[in-house]
């Protein structure tokens, strides 16, 4: 009886995983998408019915087919950089480092007018690491408080902001599915962009809710974090990788990159529930200027300031107004530059 129950649970687990695998990676194409999952579930039901009668034959057959499915999954469902991509992820950021100078290719700087109306601009930009002045975490929410898209922005004292975002690389006609993210539906991309693109499209076009947090880092860590992003982007150009909703998403990739720079960062459930990253960072002492995470959230919410900003060139400046740890004083008249006021963590 115990053996039958254990085998039954294994069949149920294999039935669920296999049906979803067939659904999100349909071997017969999208027109016949429902056929393989339905056949798989019918076989699992037959195996369970056989177990209930004391027969292990169909359960054994199901186990053999499950092994075959796993082999197909491992050998045939492979990531690629050669697909028909959505225009906003059609190119991959990559770069080179020469001393303290970083040259990035395919920095996205789209002019978004609506979800479907935009001017495409992919640029090559040069950044001087000796002028790196700040690091900000941006979180964009679209409904549920526990889930947000996390992006990191590097500020330079010449007025530039370089935004890195870990993205799903969606194919044409793809729709986002969190469950599909567990089943190799999307490739992974590390995208460099301007804030007027990646942040502005979320607040001013998609209607998302944006929050900004000035992050204090050990001396030299911001430089190493930026270089880690560049190295990761370069690796994905050479060797594509699948996005995974649990192990390779925007928050977990940020953690892995940061852990390379500051080893020993504690693991925490809030790295998976990215909407609660501010509480995690506050507990580490990486956020200052407010007396609680809740106060930091209130002051860091830049949504209304963003939507009121029609001039894209003023976007970076305006979203930082009132954010704890940031002052609106513009040194030397440089537009859009807001400097960190706390000393770095030692």
Tab-separated table of C-alpha atoms in Angstrom:
chain	number	residue	atom	x	y	z
A	1	UNK	CA	0.000	0.000	0.000
A	2	UNK	CA	2.809	2.458	0.872
A	3	UNK	CA	4.649	1.591	-2.347
A	4	UNK	CA	1.489	2.112	-4.389
A	5	UNK	CA	0.881	5.488	-2.737
A	6	UNK	CA	4.466	6.622	-3.371
A	7	UNK	CA	4.293	5.552	-7.028
A	8	UNK	CA	0.910	7.247	-7.339
A	9	UNK	CA	2.303	10.543	-6.054
A	10	UNK	CA	5.226	10.247	-8.476
A	11	UNK	CA	2.802	9.656	-11.358
A	12	UNK	CA	0.750	12.702	-10.314
A	13	UNK	CA	3.869	14.892	-10.173
A	14	UNK	CA	5.062	13.593	-13.546
A	15	UNK	CA	1.606	14.101	-15.018
A	16	UNK	CA	1.457	17.748	-13.973
A	17	UNK	CA	5.010	18.585	-15.031
A	18	UNK	CA	4.764	16.743	-18.328
A	19	UNK	CA	1.426	18.305	-19.291
A	20	UNK	CA	2.790	21.794	-18.654
A	21	UNK	CA	6.029	20.996	-20.492
A	22	UNK	CA	4.048	19.844	-23.538
A	23	UNK	CA	1.766	22.898	-23.303
A	24	UNK	CA	4.541	25.473	-23.214
A	25	UNK	CA	6.841	23.630	-25.636
A	26	UNK	CA	4.304	22.027	-28.021
A	27	UNK	CA	6.094	19.350	-30.076
A	28	UNK	CA	3.291	19.279	-32.690
A	29	UNK	CA	3.092	23.068	-33.055
A	30	UNK	CA	0.612	25.555	-31.674
A	31	UNK	CA	-2.317	24.419	-33.824
A	32	UNK	CA	-2.275	21.010	-32.115
A	33	UNK	CA	-1.053	22.377	-28.807
A	34	UNK	CA	-3.645	20.644	-26.634
A	35	UNK	CA	-3.141	17.138	-28.046
A	36	UNK	CA	0.138	16.082	-26.320
A	37	UNK	CA	-0.906	17.345	-22.829
A	38	UNK	CA	-4.283	15.631	-23.150
A	39	UNK	CA	-2.694	12.337	-24.241
A	40	UNK	CA	-0.137	12.589	-21.444
A	41	UNK	CA	-2.798	13.158	-18.795
A	42	UNK	CA	-4.875	10.272	-20.183
A	43	UNK	CA	-1.864	7.958	-19.879
A	44	UNK	CA	-1.267	9.150	-16.300
A	45	UNK	CA	-4.946	8.550	-15.447
A	46	UNK	CA	-4.698	5.023	-16.845
A	47	UNK	CA	-1.549	4.384	-14.809
A	48	UNK	CA	-3.288	5.582	-11.628
A	49	UNK	CA	-6.336	3.425	-12.379
A	50	UNK	CA	-4.043	0.435	-12.829
A	51	UNK	CA	-2.325	1.145	-9.524
A	52	UNK	CA	-5.719	1.259	-7.806
A	53	UNK	CA	-6.326	-2.279	-9.087
A	54	UNK	CA	-2.885	-3.421	-7.938
A	55	UNK	CA	-1.261	-3.403	-11.415
A	56	UNK	CA	2.098	-1.681	-11.907
A	57	UNK	CA	2.328	-2.243	-15.673
A	58	UNK	CA	0.979	1.106	-16.894
A	59	UNK	CA	2.770	2.953	-14.113
A	60	UNK	CA	6.020	1.360	-15.304
A	61	UNK	CA	5.259	2.384	-18.893
A	62	UNK	CA	4.498	5.911	-17.702
A	63	UNK	CA	7.852	6.001	-15.889
A	64	UNK	CA	9.725	4.964	-19.047
A	65	UNK	CA	7.931	7.628	-21.076
A	66	UNK	CA	8.649	10.217	-18.394
A	67	UNK	CA	12.363	9.443	-18.677
A	68	UNK	CA	12.071	9.816	-22.456
A	69	UNK	CA	10.294	13.159	-21.977
A	70	UNK	CA	13.051	14.372	-19.663
A	71	UNK	CA	15.677	13.358	-22.232
A	72	UNK	CA	13.782	15.255	-24.962
A	73	UNK	CA	13.457	18.246	-22.658
A	74	UNK	CA	17.164	18.307	-21.932
A	75	UNK	CA	18.442	17.640	-25.458
A	76	UNK	CA	15.887	19.312	-27.708
A	77	UNK	CA	14.516	22.332	-25.837
A	78	UNK	CA	17.551	24.573	-26.124
A	79	UNK	CA	17.977	28.356	-25.789
A	80	UNK	CA	18.772	30.372	-28.891
A	81	UNK	CA	19.648	33.896	-29.936
A	82	UNK	CA	18.154	33.305	-33.398
A	83	UNK	CA	14.405	33.845	-33.152
A	84	UNK	CA	11.845	36.387	-34.331
A	85	UNK	CA	12.042	38.777	-31.381
A	86	UNK	CA	9.824	41.618	-30.247
A	87	UNK	CA	11.408	44.905	-31.431
A	88	UNK	CA	12.235	46.106	-27.889
A	89	UNK	CA	14.467	43.051	-27.308
A	90	UNK	CA	15.561	42.477	-30.897
A	91	UNK	CA	19.173	43.402	-30.106
A	92	UNK	CA	21.471	42.309	-27.300
A	93	UNK	CA	23.580	44.669	-25.246
A	94	UNK	CA	27.288	43.871	-25.263
A	95	UNK	CA	30.380	45.854	-24.393
A	96	UNK	CA	34.083	46.160	-23.848
A	97	UNK	CA	36.249	47.626	-21.106
A	98	UNK	CA	39.481	49.512	-21.706
A	99	UNK	CA	40.956	50.607	-18.393
A	100	UNK	CA	38.247	52.713	-16.809
A	101	UNK	CA	36.283	53.272	-20.014
A	102	UNK	CA	33.268	51.113	-20.805
A	103	UNK	CA	31.886	51.077	-24.342
A	104	UNK	CA	28.424	49.576	-24.654
A	105	UNK	CA	26.729	48.636	-27.905
A	106	UNK	CA	22.969	48.318	-28.363
A	107	UNK	CA	21.965	50.611	-25.508
A	108	UNK	CA	18.218	51.013	-25.995
A	109	UNK	CA	16.875	54.562	-26.086
A	110	UNK	CA	13.377	54.234	-27.555
A	111	UNK	CA	11.005	57.164	-27.743
A	112	UNK	CA	7.791	55.598	-26.409
A	113	UNK	CA	4.523	57.262	-27.384
A	114	UNK	CA	2.266	54.273	-26.711
A	115	UNK	CA	2.638	50.504	-26.326
A	116	UNK	CA	2.668	50.083	-30.091
A	117	UNK	CA	3.918	53.487	-31.262
A	118	UNK	CA	7.579	54.244	-30.602
A	119	UNK	CA	10.744	55.398	-32.276
A	120	UNK	CA	13.482	52.769	-32.246
A	121	UNK	CA	16.967	53.892	-31.280
A	122	UNK	CA	19.842	51.522	-30.497
A	123	UNK	CA	22.985	53.435	-29.559
A	124	UNK	CA	26.642	52.941	-28.746
A	125	UNK	CA	27.564	54.828	-25.582
A	126	UNK	CA	30.772	55.370	-23.642
A	127	UNK	CA	30.981	55.610	-19.845
A	128	UNK	CA	33.903	56.701	-17.667
A	129	UNK	CA	33.956	54.572	-14.509
A	130	UNK	CA	35.934	57.226	-12.655
A	131	UNK	CA	32.804	59.401	-12.870
A	132	UNK	CA	30.444	56.788	-11.432
A	133	UNK	CA	28.577	58.596	-8.639
A	134	UNK	CA	25.494	56.603	-7.563
A	135	UNK	CA	23.516	53.390	-7.711
A	136	UNK	CA	19.723	53.317	-7.596
A	137	UNK	CA	17.296	50.407	-7.434
A	138	UNK	CA	14.081	50.960	-9.379
A	139	UNK	CA	11.037	48.771	-8.764
A	140	UNK	CA	8.048	48.800	-11.081
A	141	UNK	CA	4.740	47.258	-9.935
A	142	UNK	CA	1.808	46.285	-12.152
A	143	UNK	CA	-0.707	44.865	-9.709
A	144	UNK	CA	0.463	42.582	-6.900
A	145	UNK	CA	2.516	44.081	-4.047
A	146	UNK	CA	4.806	41.042	-3.758
A	147	UNK	CA	5.960	41.128	-7.389
A	148	UNK	CA	7.869	43.932	-9.080
A	149	UNK	CA	10.344	44.278	-11.905
A	150	UNK	CA	13.743	45.235	-10.491
A	151	UNK	CA	16.199	47.418	-12.402
A	152	UNK	CA	19.511	48.998	-11.413
A	153	UNK	CA	20.554	52.475	-12.534
A	154	UNK	CA	24.131	53.754	-12.412
A	155	UNK	CA	24.526	57.530	-12.220
A	156	UNK	CA	27.578	59.443	-13.482
A	157	UNK	CA	28.671	62.933	-12.545
A	158	UNK	CA	28.448	64.024	-16.194
A	159	UNK	CA	24.654	63.654	-16.009
A	160	UNK	CA	24.296	60.230	-17.635
A	161	UNK	CA	22.264	57.393	-16.159
A	162	UNK	CA	22.841	53.845	-17.340
A	163	UNK	CA	19.995	51.440	-16.610
A	164	UNK	CA	20.424	47.661	-16.539
A	165	UNK	CA	17.372	45.434	-16.655
A	166	UNK	CA	17.192	41.632	-16.668
A	167	UNK	CA	14.399	40.919	-19.149
A	168	UNK	CA	12.528	38.051	-20.672
A	169	UNK	CA	13.391	38.050	-24.366
A	170	UNK	CA	9.942	37.711	-25.852
A	171	UNK	CA	9.328	36.376	-29.327
A	172	UNK	CA	6.793	37.940	-31.681
A	173	UNK	CA	3.232	37.255	-30.486
A	174	UNK	CA	4.450	36.000	-27.095
A	175	UNK	CA	2.370	36.850	-24.053
A	176	UNK	CA	3.905	36.789	-20.601
A	177	UNK	CA	3.164	33.812	-18.382
A	178	UNK	CA	4.735	33.370	-14.964
A	179	UNK	CA	4.126	29.614	-15.224
A	180	UNK	CA	5.648	29.596	-18.705
A	181	UNK	CA	8.740	31.112	-17.129
A	182	UNK	CA	9.335	27.760	-15.411
A	183	UNK	CA	9.088	25.879	-18.709
A	184	UNK	CA	11.696	27.463	-20.968
A	185	UNK	CA	9.225	29.682	-22.786
A	186	UNK	CA	11.555	32.687	-22.853
A	187	UNK	CA	15.221	33.409	-23.232
A	188	UNK	CA	17.043	35.684	-20.791
A	189	UNK	CA	18.402	39.112	-21.718
A	190	UNK	CA	20.484	41.711	-19.898
A	191	UNK	CA	19.445	45.000	-21.456
A	192	UNK	CA	21.196	48.354	-21.049
A	193	UNK	CA	19.051	51.420	-21.666
A	194	UNK	CA	18.430	55.005	-20.719
A	195	UNK	CA	16.018	55.813	-17.896
A	196	UNK	CA	13.924	57.834	-20.358
A	197	UNK	CA	13.282	54.505	-22.052
A	198	UNK	CA	13.035	51.643	-19.541
A	199	UNK	CA	11.542	53.594	-16.614
A	200	UNK	CA	9.450	56.058	-18.565
A	201	UNK	CA	7.717	53.379	-20.648
A	202	UNK	CA	6.585	51.671	-17.465
A	203	UNK	CA	5.128	54.714	-15.709
A	204	UNK	CA	4.001	56.867	-18.614
A	205	UNK	CA	2.922	54.235	-21.147
A	206	UNK	CA	2.134	50.951	-19.366
A	207	UNK	CA	0.603	52.577	-16.288
A	208	UNK	CA	2.855	50.830	-13.771
A	209	UNK	CA	3.768	52.171	-10.333
A	210	UNK	CA	7.444	53.140	-9.907
A	211	UNK	CA	9.671	53.407	-6.819
A	212	UNK	CA	13.290	54.521	-6.589
A	213	UNK	CA	15.824	53.718	-3.862
A	214	UNK	CA	19.340	55.135	-3.503
A	215	UNK	CA	21.579	52.196	-2.554
A	216	UNK	CA	24.709	52.665	-0.456
A	217	UNK	CA	27.477	50.258	-1.425
A	218	UNK	CA	31.037	49.572	-0.210
A	219	UNK	CA	33.736	51.570	-1.951
A	220	UNK	CA	34.458	50.138	-5.378
A	221	UNK	CA	31.435	47.820	-5.312
A	222	UNK	CA	29.355	49.939	-7.697
A	223	UNK	CA	32.089	49.752	-10.324
A	224	UNK	CA	32.367	45.983	-9.927
A	225	UNK	CA	28.595	45.568	-10.110
A	226	UNK	CA	28.435	47.510	-13.362
A	227	UNK	CA	31.262	45.426	-14.823
A	228	UNK	CA	29.435	42.253	-13.726
A	229	UNK	CA	26.402	43.354	-15.702
A	230	UNK	CA	28.561	43.927	-18.773
A	231	UNK	CA	30.227	40.523	-18.374
A	232	UNK	CA	26.844	38.799	-17.962
A	233	UNK	CA	25.448	40.538	-21.048
A	234	UNK	CA	28.502	39.455	-23.055
A	235	UNK	CA	28.100	35.843	-21.905
A	236	UNK	CA	24.469	35.788	-23.024
A	237	UNK	CA	25.527	36.958	-26.479
A	238	UNK	CA	27.974	34.059	-26.693
A	239	UNK	CA	25.811	31.480	-24.932
A	240	UNK	CA	22.029	32.039	-24.659
A	241	UNK	CA	20.191	31.009	-21.526
A	242	UNK	CA	16.568	30.487	-20.576
A	243	UNK	CA	14.727	32.808	-18.215
A	244	UNK	CA	13.361	31.031	-15.147
A	245	UNK	CA	10.650	32.515	-12.913
A	246	UNK	CA	12.397	31.139	-9.819
A	247	UNK	CA	16.132	30.828	-10.461
A	248	UNK	CA	16.945	33.302	-13.248
A	249	UNK	CA	14.730	36.366	-12.970
A	250	UNK	CA	15.294	40.077	-12.460
A	251	UNK	CA	15.734	39.890	-8.658
A	252	UNK	CA	17.779	36.686	-8.410
A	253	UNK	CA	20.176	37.829	-11.128
A	254	UNK	CA	20.682	41.142	-9.291
A	255	UNK	CA	21.452	39.179	-6.116
A	256	UNK	CA	23.949	36.912	-7.861
A	257	UNK	CA	25.731	39.852	-9.426
A	258	UNK	CA	25.816	41.756	-6.134
A	259	UNK	CA	27.071	38.670	-4.280
A	260	UNK	CA	30.059	38.536	-6.614
A	261	UNK	CA	30.909	42.059	-5.502
A	262	UNK	CA	30.037	41.777	-1.786
A	263	UNK	CA	30.311	38.055	-0.957
A	264	UNK	CA	28.163	36.619	1.785
A	265	UNK	CA	24.938	38.562	1.222
A	266	UNK	CA	22.245	36.643	3.137
A	267	UNK	CA	19.669	34.701	1.150
A	268	UNK	CA	16.118	35.814	1.851
A	269	UNK	CA	12.590	35.069	0.624
A	270	UNK	CA	12.324	38.714	-0.448
A	271	UNK	CA	14.795	37.990	-3.245
A	272	UNK	CA	12.048	35.870	-4.801
A	273	UNK	CA	9.173	38.164	-3.795
A	274	UNK	CA	10.898	41.124	-5.407
A	275	UNK	CA	8.222	43.594	-4.360
A	276	UNK	CA	9.674	43.385	-0.842
A	277	UNK	CA	13.287	44.071	-1.831
A	278	UNK	CA	13.240	47.489	-0.079
A	279	UNK	CA	12.665	45.812	3.295
A	280	UNK	CA	15.557	43.441	2.568
A	281	UNK	CA	17.893	46.292	1.626
A	282	UNK	CA	16.795	48.349	4.631
A	283	UNK	CA	17.610	45.422	6.944
A	284	UNK	CA	21.131	45.364	5.460
A	285	UNK	CA	21.601	49.095	6.085
A	286	UNK	CA	21.817	49.794	2.352
A	287	UNK	CA	18.991	52.361	2.466
A	288	UNK	CA	19.252	55.508	4.565
A	289	UNK	CA	17.559	58.858	4.784
A	290	UNK	CA	14.204	57.618	6.129
A	291	UNK	CA	13.331	56.134	9.512
A	292	UNK	CA	11.520	53.051	8.172
A	293	UNK	CA	11.043	51.082	4.954
A	294	UNK	CA	7.476	52.389	4.783
A	295	UNK	CA	8.659	56.001	4.926
A	296	UNK	CA	11.237	55.248	2.249
A	297	UNK	CA	8.530	53.731	0.043
A	298	UNK	CA	6.317	56.777	0.367
A	299	UNK	CA	9.112	59.186	-0.518
A	300	UNK	CA	10.542	56.910	-3.214
A	301	UNK	CA	7.279	56.590	-5.142
A	302	UNK	CA	7.946	58.670	-8.259
A	303	UNK	CA	4.909	57.640	-10.322
A	304	UNK	CA	3.048	60.944	-10.320
A	305	UNK	CA	6.218	62.974	-10.878
A	306	UNK	CA	7.042	60.722	-13.825
A	307	UNK	CA	3.608	61.019	-15.421
A	308	UNK	CA	3.682	64.783	-15.040
A	309	UNK	CA	7.026	64.969	-16.877
A	310	UNK	CA	6.455	65.492	-20.593
A	311	UNK	CA	10.042	66.395	-21.423
A	312	UNK	CA	12.009	63.131	-21.484
A	313	UNK	CA	15.263	65.008	-20.857
A	314	UNK	CA	13.961	66.004	-17.400
A	315	UNK	CA	12.725	62.536	-16.480
A	316	UNK	CA	15.774	61.375	-14.476
A	317	UNK	CA	15.905	64.639	-12.563
A	318	UNK	CA	12.227	64.760	-11.683
A	319	UNK	CA	11.809	61.178	-10.499
A	320	UNK	CA	14.564	61.739	-7.902
A	321	UNK	CA	12.999	64.784	-6.305
A	322	UNK	CA	12.420	64.007	-2.623
A	323	UNK	CA	13.882	60.485	-2.745
A	324	UNK	CA	15.736	59.788	0.560
A	325	UNK	CA	19.489	59.865	0.161
A	326	UNK	CA	19.276	62.137	-2.885
A	327	UNK	CA	19.430	65.919	-3.111
A	328	UNK	CA	18.021	67.969	-5.963
A	329	UNK	CA	21.065	70.256	-6.062
A	330	UNK	CA	22.539	70.213	-9.575
A	331	UNK	CA	26.315	70.725	-9.502
A	332	UNK	CA	27.785	72.932	-12.216
A	333	UNK	CA	24.368	73.321	-13.796
A	334	UNK	CA	24.368	69.765	-15.138
A	335	UNK	CA	20.791	68.808	-16.033
A	336	UNK	CA	19.389	65.701	-14.461
A	337	UNK	CA	22.169	64.982	-11.969
A	338	UNK	CA	21.332	64.285	-8.346
A	339	UNK	CA	24.167	63.292	-6.044
A	340	UNK	CA	24.375	60.875	-3.154
A	341	UNK	CA	24.605	62.582	0.215
A	342	UNK	CA	25.468	59.653	2.508
A	343	UNK	CA	28.987	58.294	2.692
A	344	UNK	CA	29.417	54.739	1.364
A	345	UNK	CA	29.270	51.757	3.695
A	346	UNK	CA	32.691	50.915	5.103
